[in-house]
Amino acid sequence: MPHFFFNKKVILLLVGMVFLVALISFSLRDRTNATLPEQIIKDTVGVAQSLVAKPANYINGIFNNIDSLLNTYEENKRLKARLEDFAVVQAEATDLKSENTKLRELLNKSESLKAFNPIHATVIARNPDQWEEKIILDKGSSHGVEKNMAVMTAKGLVGKIILVTPFTSEVELLYTNNPNYRVSAMVLGEKEAYGLIEGFDEERNELIMKRIDSSLTVKEGEQVVSSGLGGIFPKGVPIGEITEVSTDDFGLTKMAYVKPSADFSILEHVVIAKRTSTVVDGSDGNATNEDLSNPQKKASEEEAE
Amino acid sequence: MVRFLIPSVAVLLFLLEPEFAMLSPIEMKGDIYYLVPRFLILYLIFISIYYSRQRAVMYGLFFGVLYDVFYIDIIGLYSVLYPLICFLAGSIVKVIHQHLVVTTTISVILVAILEFILYQFFYLIDFTAIPLADFLRSRLLPTIIANALFLMILGWAFKYLINARVLQRAREVS
């Protein structure tokens, strides 16, 4: 009988395996919030991480400064050439801006899809194994960050917030294999063309824009910006530039490869955009046909029936 | 002093990993290479080989849980793989000679195994779709080279530190 359970270690191993599979399958489900122990660990590590990240960013900054110092002459020449155009563009922009506000007042329409409140954040970590494209920021729900907010740099859109704890938040980058990750985008051509950024091509290292109406012409070199229609991202955030246009899988719509304008490899300071107009709350991409902006209303309607 | 130095180095390496990860991926002649820093597990392997297998497994469990929760949100992945790798390292070293070159080679091979298991796992759950050949070329090879370089630079320091602790403990016992 004592040898019936032939080895205590084997039993322990089996129990461990079952526990492990249960844990992994629990954490693989689509979770919207981190559990309390997870939040505590995330916040604690986050604080320690930001202590290390600050000197690291400082050293990184020194190297960047040296790098830009070496290119000063070339850059100066180029910038001087562009400065002349800049004055003209700026005058035009202020003119258009004032005209825009006047017209808005005339229409009595103050809400804009473009408007957002910026929250500045520093990148404190990037998951080192780099299988999922995630970065972790040092601002969390106590600073007003919420799930699904857009994250961008000065150059363009980077990703969106997927998980928030009191002092950290996690960003899923545009470079992702997640099929539910879509960004409503538009091409700034002669006529605006709308489409969706869906996934990215790993070989070309470029984003893929799908579902562009085939009757519209989309050309190489045209700019792609977010359209603000998806309900999450503010309007007009630059995404990238079209490098190639072809037809979709079924030939009904067009698709385009988009070279992202933001540099994803070294991210330091980002801006979290809190959209001022109504944000569609709920998960985007489950295709459930539910009224996402008003979940309670729908439930009460069902009860009434 | 040395007693606290060993865990603090582990914590430091844990916090430094993502900073180094920000340098990757690098682009070279149109190809993208990913360098995954695996400093912590290399250090834990050294602890397992030169100090105590049991201690290394415990550190592995602790940092594995932290890694899971903070970075990848799949609890149970690193918290199993880290202790497993430490256990393997401690077991292998019982049958071979403990020369620094040999242990360095073993450590790098174990990291390659870790990386490969992770690839298989993420492939299984559809987080990645890259074919095996691409994985070997753009991820595994650069990662191994980078980590081997790291170990060549700092491996002797790890060994020195751990030996100091072993001597200290021997003195305490006697």
Coordinates of C-alpha atoms in Angstrom, one line a residue:
Chain A
M1 CA 0.0 0.0 0.0
P2 CA 2.7 2.6 0.8
H3 CA 3.8 2.3 -2.9
F4 CA 0.4 2.7 -4.3
F5 CA 1.0 6.3 -4.9
F6 CA 4.2 5.3 -6.4
N7 CA 5.8 8.7 -6.0
K8 CA 4.7 11.8 -4.2
K9 CA 6.4 14.0 -6.7
V10 CA 4.5 12.5 -9.6
I11 CA 1.2 13.3 -7.9
L12 CA 2.4 16.8 -7.1
L13 CA 3.4 17.2 -10.7
L14 CA 0.0 16.1 -12.0
V15 CA -1.9 18.4 -9.6
G16 CA 0.5 21.2 -10.6
M17 CA -0.2 20.6 -14.3
V18 CA -4.0 20.7 -13.9
F19 CA -3.7 23.9 -11.8
L20 CA -1.4 25.4 -14.5
V21 CA -3.8 24.6 -17.4
A22 CA -6.7 26.1 -15.4
L23 CA -4.7 29.2 -14.6
I24 CA -3.6 29.7 -18.2
S25 CA -7.1 29.2 -19.6
F26 CA -8.5 31.6 -17.0
S27 CA -6.0 34.3 -18.0
L28 CA -6.4 33.7 -21.8
R29 CA -10.1 34.6 -21.7
D30 CA -11.0 38.1 -22.8
R31 CA -10.7 39.9 -19.5
T32 CA -11.7 43.5 -19.2
N33 CA -10.2 44.2 -15.8
A34 CA -7.2 43.0 -13.8
T35 CA -8.0 41.2 -10.6
L36 CA -7.0 42.9 -7.3
P37 CA -3.8 40.9 -6.7
E38 CA -2.8 41.6 -10.3
Q39 CA -3.4 45.3 -9.8
I40 CA -1.3 45.4 -6.7
I41 CA 1.6 43.5 -8.4
K42 CA 1.4 45.7 -11.5
D43 CA 1.4 48.9 -9.5
T44 CA 4.3 47.9 -7.3
V45 CA 6.5 46.7 -10.2
G46 CA 5.4 49.8 -12.1
V47 CA 6.7 52.1 -9.5
A48 CA 10.0 50.3 -9.3
Q49 CA 10.1 50.2 -13.1
S50 CA 9.7 53.9 -13.5
L51 CA 12.6 54.4 -11.0
V52 CA 14.8 52.5 -13.4
A53 CA 13.2 53.9 -16.6
K54 CA 14.0 57.5 -15.8
P55 CA 17.8 57.3 -15.7
A56 CA 17.6 54.9 -18.7
N57 CA 15.6 57.4 -20.6
Y58 CA 18.1 60.1 -19.6
I59 CA 21.0 58.1 -20.9
N60 CA 19.1 57.3 -24.1
G61 CA 18.4 61.1 -24.4
I62 CA 22.2 61.8 -24.3
F63 CA 22.8 59.4 -27.1
N64 CA 20.0 60.9 -29.1
N65 CA 21.5 64.3 -28.5
I66 CA 24.9 63.3 -29.7
D67 CA 23.3 61.7 -32.8
S68 CA 21.4 64.8 -33.6
L69 CA 24.5 67.0 -33.0
L70 CA 26.3 65.1 -35.7
N71 CA 23.6 65.8 -38.2
T72 CA 23.2 69.4 -37.3
Y73 CA 24.6 71.0 -40.5
E74 CA 22.5 68.9 -42.9
E75 CA 19.4 69.3 -40.8
N76 CA 19.9 73.0 -40.5
K77 CA 20.1 73.4 -44.3
R78 CA 16.9 71.3 -44.8
L79 CA 15.0 73.2 -42.1
K80 CA 15.9 76.6 -43.5
A81 CA 14.6 75.6 -46.8
R82 CA 11.3 74.5 -45.2
L83 CA 11.0 77.5 -42.9
E84 CA 10.0 79.8 -45.8
D85 CA 7.0 77.7 -46.6
F86 CA 6.2 77.4 -43.0
A87 CA 5.2 81.1 -42.5
V88 CA 2.8 80.9 -45.4
V89 CA 1.3 77.6 -44.1
Q90 CA 0.9 79.1 -40.6
A91 CA -0.9 82.2 -41.8
E92 CA -3.2 80.0 -43.8
A93 CA -3.8 77.7 -40.8
T94 CA -4.7 80.6 -38.4
D95 CA -7.0 82.0 -41.0
L96 CA -8.7 78.6 -41.5
K97 CA -8.9 78.1 -37.8
S98 CA -10.7 81.3 -37.1
E99 CA -13.0 80.7 -40.0
N100 CA -13.8 77.3 -38.7
T101 CA -14.7 78.5 -35.2
K102 CA -16.9 81.2 -36.8
L103 CA -18.7 78.7 -39.0
R104 CA -19.1 76.4 -36.0
E105 CA -20.7 79.2 -34.0
L106 CA -23.0 79.9 -36.9
L107 CA -24.1 76.3 -36.9
N108 CA -24.3 76.2 -33.1
K109 CA -22.2 73.0 -33.1
S110 CA -19.4 72.9 -30.6
E111 CA -18.7 69.2 -30.4
S112 CA -16.0 68.0 -32.7
L113 CA -14.6 64.6 -33.3
K114 CA -11.2 66.1 -33.5
A115 CA -11.1 67.5 -30.0
F116 CA -9.3 65.7 -27.2
N117 CA -7.7 66.3 -23.8
P118 CA -4.1 65.2 -23.8
I119 CA -2.6 63.2 -20.9
H120 CA 1.2 63.1 -21.1
A121 CA 2.8 59.8 -20.1
T122 CA 6.2 58.1 -20.1
V123 CA 6.8 54.6 -21.4
I124 CA 8.3 52.7 -18.4
A125 CA 8.5 49.2 -20.0
R126 CA 8.0 47.1 -23.0
N127 CA 7.3 43.5 -22.6
P128 CA 10.7 42.0 -23.0
D129 CA 9.7 38.8 -24.9
Q130 CA 8.1 40.9 -27.6
W131 CA 5.5 38.4 -28.7
E132 CA 2.6 40.6 -28.0
E133 CA 3.2 44.2 -29.0
K134 CA 2.6 46.0 -25.7
I135 CA 4.1 49.0 -23.8
I136 CA 3.4 50.0 -20.3
L137 CA 2.9 53.6 -19.3
D138 CA 3.3 55.4 -15.9
K139 CA -0.2 56.9 -15.8
G140 CA -3.2 55.0 -14.7
S141 CA -6.8 55.4 -13.7
S142 CA -5.9 57.8 -10.9
H143 CA -4.7 60.2 -13.6
G144 CA -7.9 59.8 -15.6
V145 CA -6.8 57.2 -18.1
E146 CA -9.5 54.8 -19.2
K147 CA -9.7 51.8 -21.3
N148 CA -9.8 52.3 -25.1
M149 CA -8.2 55.7 -25.2
A150 CA -5.9 56.4 -28.1
V151 CA -2.2 56.7 -27.6
M152 CA 0.0 58.7 -29.9
T153 CA 3.3 60.4 -30.3
A154 CA 4.0 63.7 -32.0
K155 CA 4.4 61.8 -35.3
G156 CA 1.3 59.7 -35.2
L157 CA -1.0 57.1 -33.8
V158 CA 0.7 54.3 -31.8
G159 CA -2.1 52.2 -30.2
K160 CA -4.8 52.1 -27.6
I161 CA -5.1 51.5 -23.9
I162 CA -6.2 47.9 -23.2
L163 CA -5.7 47.6 -19.4
V164 CA -5.7 50.2 -16.6
T165 CA -4.6 49.9 -13.0
P166 CA -4.4 52.8 -10.6
F167 CA -0.9 53.8 -11.5
T168 CA 0.0 52.1 -14.8
S169 CA -1.7 51.4 -18.0
E170 CA -1.0 49.0 -20.8
V171 CA -1.0 49.9 -24.5
E172 CA -1.5 47.5 -27.4
L173 CA 0.4 48.8 -30.3
L174 CA -0.9 49.0 -33.9
Y175 CA 1.5 46.3 -34.7
T176 CA -0.6 43.4 -33.5
N177 CA -2.0 40.1 -34.7
N178 CA -5.2 40.6 -32.8
P179 CA -8.0 40.3 -35.4
N180 CA -10.4 42.3 -33.3
Y181 CA -8.1 45.4 -33.4
R182 CA -9.4 47.8 -35.9
V183 CA -8.9 51.5 -36.5
S184 CA -11.3 53.5 -38.6
A185 CA -9.1 55.5 -41.0
M186 CA -9.5 57.8 -44.0
V187 CA -7.2 58.6 -46.9
L188 CA -6.7 62.3 -47.5
G189 CA -6.8 62.3 -51.3
E190 CA -8.8 64.4 -53.7
K191 CA -11.9 62.8 -52.3
E192 CA -11.8 61.3 -48.8
A193 CA -11.8 57.5 -48.8
Y194 CA -12.7 55.6 -45.7
G195 CA -11.4 52.2 -44.6
L196 CA -10.2 50.2 -41.7
I197 CA -6.7 49.5 -40.5
E198 CA -6.7 45.8 -39.9
G199 CA -3.6 43.9 -38.9
F200 CA -0.1 44.3 -40.3
D201 CA 2.1 42.6 -42.7
E202 CA 5.1 41.1 -40.9
E203 CA 7.3 40.7 -43.9
R204 CA 6.8 44.3 -45.2
N205 CA 6.5 45.7 -41.7
E206 CA 3.6 47.8 -42.7
L207 CA 0.0 48.2 -41.7
I208 CA -2.8 47.0 -43.9
M209 CA -5.8 49.2 -44.6
K210 CA -8.8 47.2 -45.8
R211 CA -12.4 47.8 -47.0
I212 CA -11.8 50.9 -49.1
D213 CA -14.7 51.5 -51.6
S214 CA -13.5 50.2 -55.0
S215 CA -15.0 53.2 -56.8
L216 CA -12.7 55.6 -55.1
T217 CA -9.2 56.2 -56.3
V218 CA -6.4 55.8 -53.7
K219 CA -2.9 56.5 -54.7
E220 CA 0.6 55.8 -53.4
G221 CA 2.0 58.5 -51.2
E222 CA -1.3 59.8 -49.9
Q223 CA -1.7 60.4 -46.2
V224 CA -3.8 58.2 -43.9
V225 CA -5.3 59.6 -40.7
S226 CA -7.8 58.3 -38.2
S227 CA -11.4 59.2 -39.2
G228 CA -12.9 59.5 -35.7
L229 CA -15.9 57.3 -36.8
G230 CA -14.9 54.2 -34.8
G231 CA -15.9 56.0 -31.6
I232 CA -12.6 55.5 -29.9
F233 CA -9.9 57.5 -31.6
P234 CA -10.1 61.3 -32.1
K235 CA -10.3 62.5 -35.7
G236 CA -7.2 63.5 -37.7
V237 CA -4.4 61.7 -35.9
P238 CA -1.8 60.8 -38.6
I239 CA -1.3 57.1 -39.1
G240 CA 0.9 56.8 -42.1
E241 CA 1.4 56.9 -45.8
I242 CA 0.2 54.6 -48.5
T243 CA 2.9 52.6 -50.2
E244 CA 0.9 50.1 -52.3
V245 CA -2.7 49.7 -53.4
S246 CA -4.2 46.3 -54.4
T247 CA -7.6 44.6 -54.2
D248 CA -9.0 42.8 -51.2
D249 CA -9.2 39.0 -50.8
F250 CA -12.5 38.8 -52.6
G251 CA -11.9 41.6 -55.1
L252 CA -14.9 43.6 -53.9
T253 CA -13.0 46.3 -52.1
K254 CA -9.5 47.8 -52.2
M255 CA -6.8 47.4 -49.7
A256 CA -3.6 49.4 -49.2
Y257 CA -0.4 49.0 -47.4
V258 CA 0.4 51.8 -45.0
K259 CA 3.8 52.7 -43.8
P260 CA 3.2 54.0 -40.2
S261 CA 4.5 57.5 -39.5
A262 CA 5.2 56.9 -35.8
D263 CA 8.5 55.2 -34.9
F264 CA 7.6 52.1 -32.9
S265 CA 11.1 50.9 -32.0
I266 CA 12.0 53.5 -29.5
L267 CA 9.0 55.0 -27.7
E268 CA 9.6 57.3 -24.8
H269 CA 7.0 60.0 -24.3
V270 CA 3.5 59.5 -25.6
V271 CA 0.2 61.4 -25.4
I272 CA -3.0 59.6 -24.3
A273 CA -5.9 61.2 -26.0
K274 CA -9.1 61.5 -24.0
R275 CA -11.7 62.2 -26.6
T276 CA -14.1 65.0 -25.6
S277 CA -17.0 64.0 -27.7
T278 CA -19.0 60.8 -26.9
V279 CA -16.9 57.7 -26.7
V280 CA -18.5 54.5 -27.8
D281 CA -18.1 52.3 -24.8
G282 CA -17.8 48.6 -25.1
S283 CA -15.7 46.1 -27.0
D284 CA -15.2 46.9 -30.6
G285 CA -15.1 43.8 -32.8
N286 CA -17.3 41.2 -31.2
A287 CA -19.8 42.1 -33.9
T288 CA -22.7 41.6 -31.5
N289 CA -25.1 44.3 -33.0
E290 CA -25.7 45.6 -29.5
D291 CA -26.3 49.2 -28.6
L292 CA -22.9 49.6 -27.2
S293 CA -23.4 53.2 -26.0
N294 CA -26.3 52.3 -23.8
P295 CA -26.1 48.8 -22.4
Q296 CA -28.5 49.5 -19.5
K297 CA -31.2 50.8 -21.8
K298 CA -31.1 47.7 -23.9
A299 CA -31.4 45.4 -20.9
S300 CA -34.4 47.4 -19.6
E301 CA -36.0 47.2 -23.0
E302 CA -35.6 43.5 -23.0
E303 CA -37.2 43.3 -19.5
A304 CA -40.1 45.4 -20.7
E305 CA -40.8 42.9 -23.5
Chain B
M1 CA 26.3 42.2 2.6
V2 CA 26.8 39.6 -0.1
R3 CA 23.7 37.8 1.3
F4 CA 21.5 40.7 0.0
L5 CA 23.5 41.3 -3.1
I6 CA 22.3 38.1 -4.8
P7 CA 18.6 38.9 -4.7
S8 CA 19.1 42.6 -5.5
V9 CA 21.1 41.8 -8.6
A10 CA 18.2 39.6 -9.7
V11 CA 15.7 42.5 -9.1
L12 CA 17.9 44.9 -11.0
L13 CA 18.2 42.5 -13.9
F14 CA 14.4 42.0 -13.9
L15 CA 13.9 45.8 -14.1
L16 CA 16.6 46.3 -16.7
E17 CA 15.2 43.7 -19.1
P18 CA 12.4 45.9 -20.6
E19 CA 14.9 48.9 -20.9
F20 CA 17.0 46.7 -23.2
A21 CA 14.0 45.4 -24.9
M22 CA 13.3 49.0 -26.1
L23 CA 16.4 48.8 -28.3
S24 CA 14.8 46.0 -30.2
P25 CA 13.6 45.3 -32.9
I26 CA 16.5 46.4 -35.0
E27 CA 16.4 46.8 -38.8
M28 CA 19.3 45.7 -40.9
K29 CA 19.3 45.8 -44.6
G30 CA 15.5 45.6 -44.7
D31 CA 15.3 42.6 -42.3
I32 CA 13.9 42.9 -38.9
Y33 CA 15.7 41.2 -36.0
Y34 CA 14.3 40.8 -32.5
L35 CA 16.7 40.7 -29.6
V36 CA 15.0 39.4 -26.5
P37 CA 16.9 40.1 -23.3
R38 CA 17.0 37.1 -21.0
F39 CA 19.4 38.4 -18.4
L40 CA 17.4 37.3 -15.3
I41 CA 17.0 33.7 -16.3
L42 CA 20.7 33.5 -17.2
Y43 CA 21.6 34.8 -13.8
L44 CA 19.2 32.3 -12.2
I45 CA 20.8 29.5 -14.1
F46 CA 24.1 30.5 -12.7
I47 CA 22.7 30.6 -9.2
S48 CA 21.3 27.1 -9.8
I49 CA 24.6 25.8 -11.1
Y50 CA 27.0 27.4 -8.6
Y51 CA 24.9 27.9 -5.5
S52 CA 21.7 26.0 -4.9
R53 CA 19.1 24.5 -7.1
Q54 CA 16.3 24.9 -4.6
R55 CA 17.1 28.6 -4.1
A56 CA 17.2 29.2 -7.9
V57 CA 13.8 27.4 -8.4
M58 CA 12.3 29.6 -5.7
Y59 CA 13.6 32.8 -7.3
G60 CA 12.4 31.5 -10.6
L61 CA 8.9 31.0 -9.3
F62 CA 8.8 34.5 -7.7
F63 CA 10.1 36.4 -10.7
G64 CA 8.1 34.2 -13.1
V65 CA 4.9 35.3 -11.4
L66 CA 6.0 38.9 -11.5
Y67 CA 6.8 38.6 -15.2
D68 CA 3.5 36.9 -16.0
V69 CA 1.4 39.5 -14.2
F70 CA 3.3 42.6 -15.2
Y71 CA 4.2 42.0 -18.8
I72 CA 2.2 39.3 -20.5
D73 CA -1.1 38.8 -18.6
I74 CA -1.0 35.0 -19.1
I75 CA -0.5 33.8 -15.6
G76 CA 1.2 30.5 -15.3
L77 CA 3.5 30.6 -18.3
Y78 CA 6.8 32.1 -17.0
S79 CA 6.0 31.0 -13.5
V80 CA 6.4 27.5 -14.7
L81 CA 9.1 27.9 -17.3
Y82 CA 11.5 29.8 -15.1
P83 CA 11.6 27.3 -12.2
L84 CA 11.7 24.4 -14.8
I85 CA 14.7 25.9 -16.5
C86 CA 16.5 26.4 -13.2
F87 CA 15.7 22.9 -12.2
L88 CA 17.0 21.5 -15.5
A89 CA 20.2 23.6 -15.1
G90 CA 20.8 22.3 -11.5
S91 CA 20.2 18.8 -12.6
I92 CA 22.5 18.9 -15.7
V93 CA 25.4 20.3 -13.7
K94 CA 25.5 17.3 -11.5
V95 CA 26.8 15.1 -14.3
I96 CA 29.2 17.6 -16.0
H97 CA 32.2 19.7 -15.1
Q98 CA 31.5 23.1 -13.7
H99 CA 33.9 25.1 -15.8
L100 CA 32.8 28.7 -16.7
V101 CA 32.9 28.0 -20.5
V102 CA 30.8 24.8 -20.1
T103 CA 28.2 26.6 -17.9
T104 CA 28.0 29.5 -20.3
T105 CA 27.2 27.2 -23.1
I106 CA 24.6 25.3 -21.1
S107 CA 22.9 28.5 -20.1
V108 CA 22.7 29.8 -23.7
I109 CA 21.3 26.4 -24.8
L110 CA 18.7 26.5 -22.0
V111 CA 17.6 30.0 -23.0
A112 CA 17.2 28.8 -26.6
I113 CA 15.0 26.0 -25.4
L114 CA 13.0 28.5 -23.3
E115 CA 12.6 30.7 -26.3
F116 CA 11.5 27.8 -28.5
I117 CA 8.9 26.6 -26.0
L118 CA 7.5 30.1 -25.8
Y119 CA 7.3 30.3 -29.6
Q120 CA 5.4 27.0 -29.7
F121 CA 3.0 28.2 -27.0
F122 CA 2.2 31.5 -28.7
Y123 CA 1.9 29.7 -32.0
L124 CA -0.6 27.3 -30.4
I125 CA -2.8 30.1 -29.0
D126 CA -2.7 32.1 -32.2
F127 CA -0.7 35.1 -30.9
T128 CA 1.8 34.8 -33.7
A129 CA 1.7 33.3 -37.2
I130 CA 5.3 33.5 -38.2
P131 CA 6.6 30.2 -39.7
L132 CA 9.4 28.2 -37.9
A133 CA 12.1 29.3 -40.4
D134 CA 11.4 33.0 -39.8
F135 CA 11.3 32.5 -36.1
L136 CA 14.8 30.8 -36.2
R137 CA 16.2 33.5 -38.4
S138 CA 14.7 36.7 -37.0
R139 CA 14.2 35.9 -33.4
L140 CA 16.1 32.9 -32.0
L141 CA 19.5 33.5 -33.6
P142 CA 19.8 37.2 -32.7
T143 CA 18.5 36.5 -29.2
I144 CA 21.1 33.8 -28.7
I145 CA 23.9 35.9 -30.0
A146 CA 22.9 38.9 -27.8
N147 CA 22.5 36.8 -24.7
A148 CA 25.7 34.9 -25.3
L149 CA 27.5 38.3 -25.6
F150 CA 25.9 39.5 -22.4
L151 CA 27.0 36.3 -20.5
M152 CA 30.5 36.6 -21.9
I153 CA 30.8 40.1 -20.5
L154 CA 29.2 39.5 -17.1
G155 CA 29.3 35.7 -16.6
W156 CA 32.5 35.8 -14.6
A157 CA 31.1 38.6 -12.4
F158 CA 28.0 36.4 -11.6
K159 CA 30.3 33.5 -10.8
Y160 CA 32.5 35.7 -8.6
L161 CA 29.5 37.0 -6.7
I162 CA 27.9 33.6 -6.2
N163 CA 31.2 32.1 -5.1
A164 CA 31.6 34.9 -2.5
R165 CA 28.2 34.0 -1.1
V166 CA 29.0 30.2 -1.1
L167 CA 32.2 31.0 0.9
Q168 CA 30.4 33.2 3.3
R169 CA 27.9 30.5 4.0
A170 CA 30.6 27.9 4.5
R171 CA 32.2 30.2 7.1
E172 CA 28.8 30.6 8.8
V173 CA 28.3 26.9 9.0
S174 CA 31.8 26.1 10.4

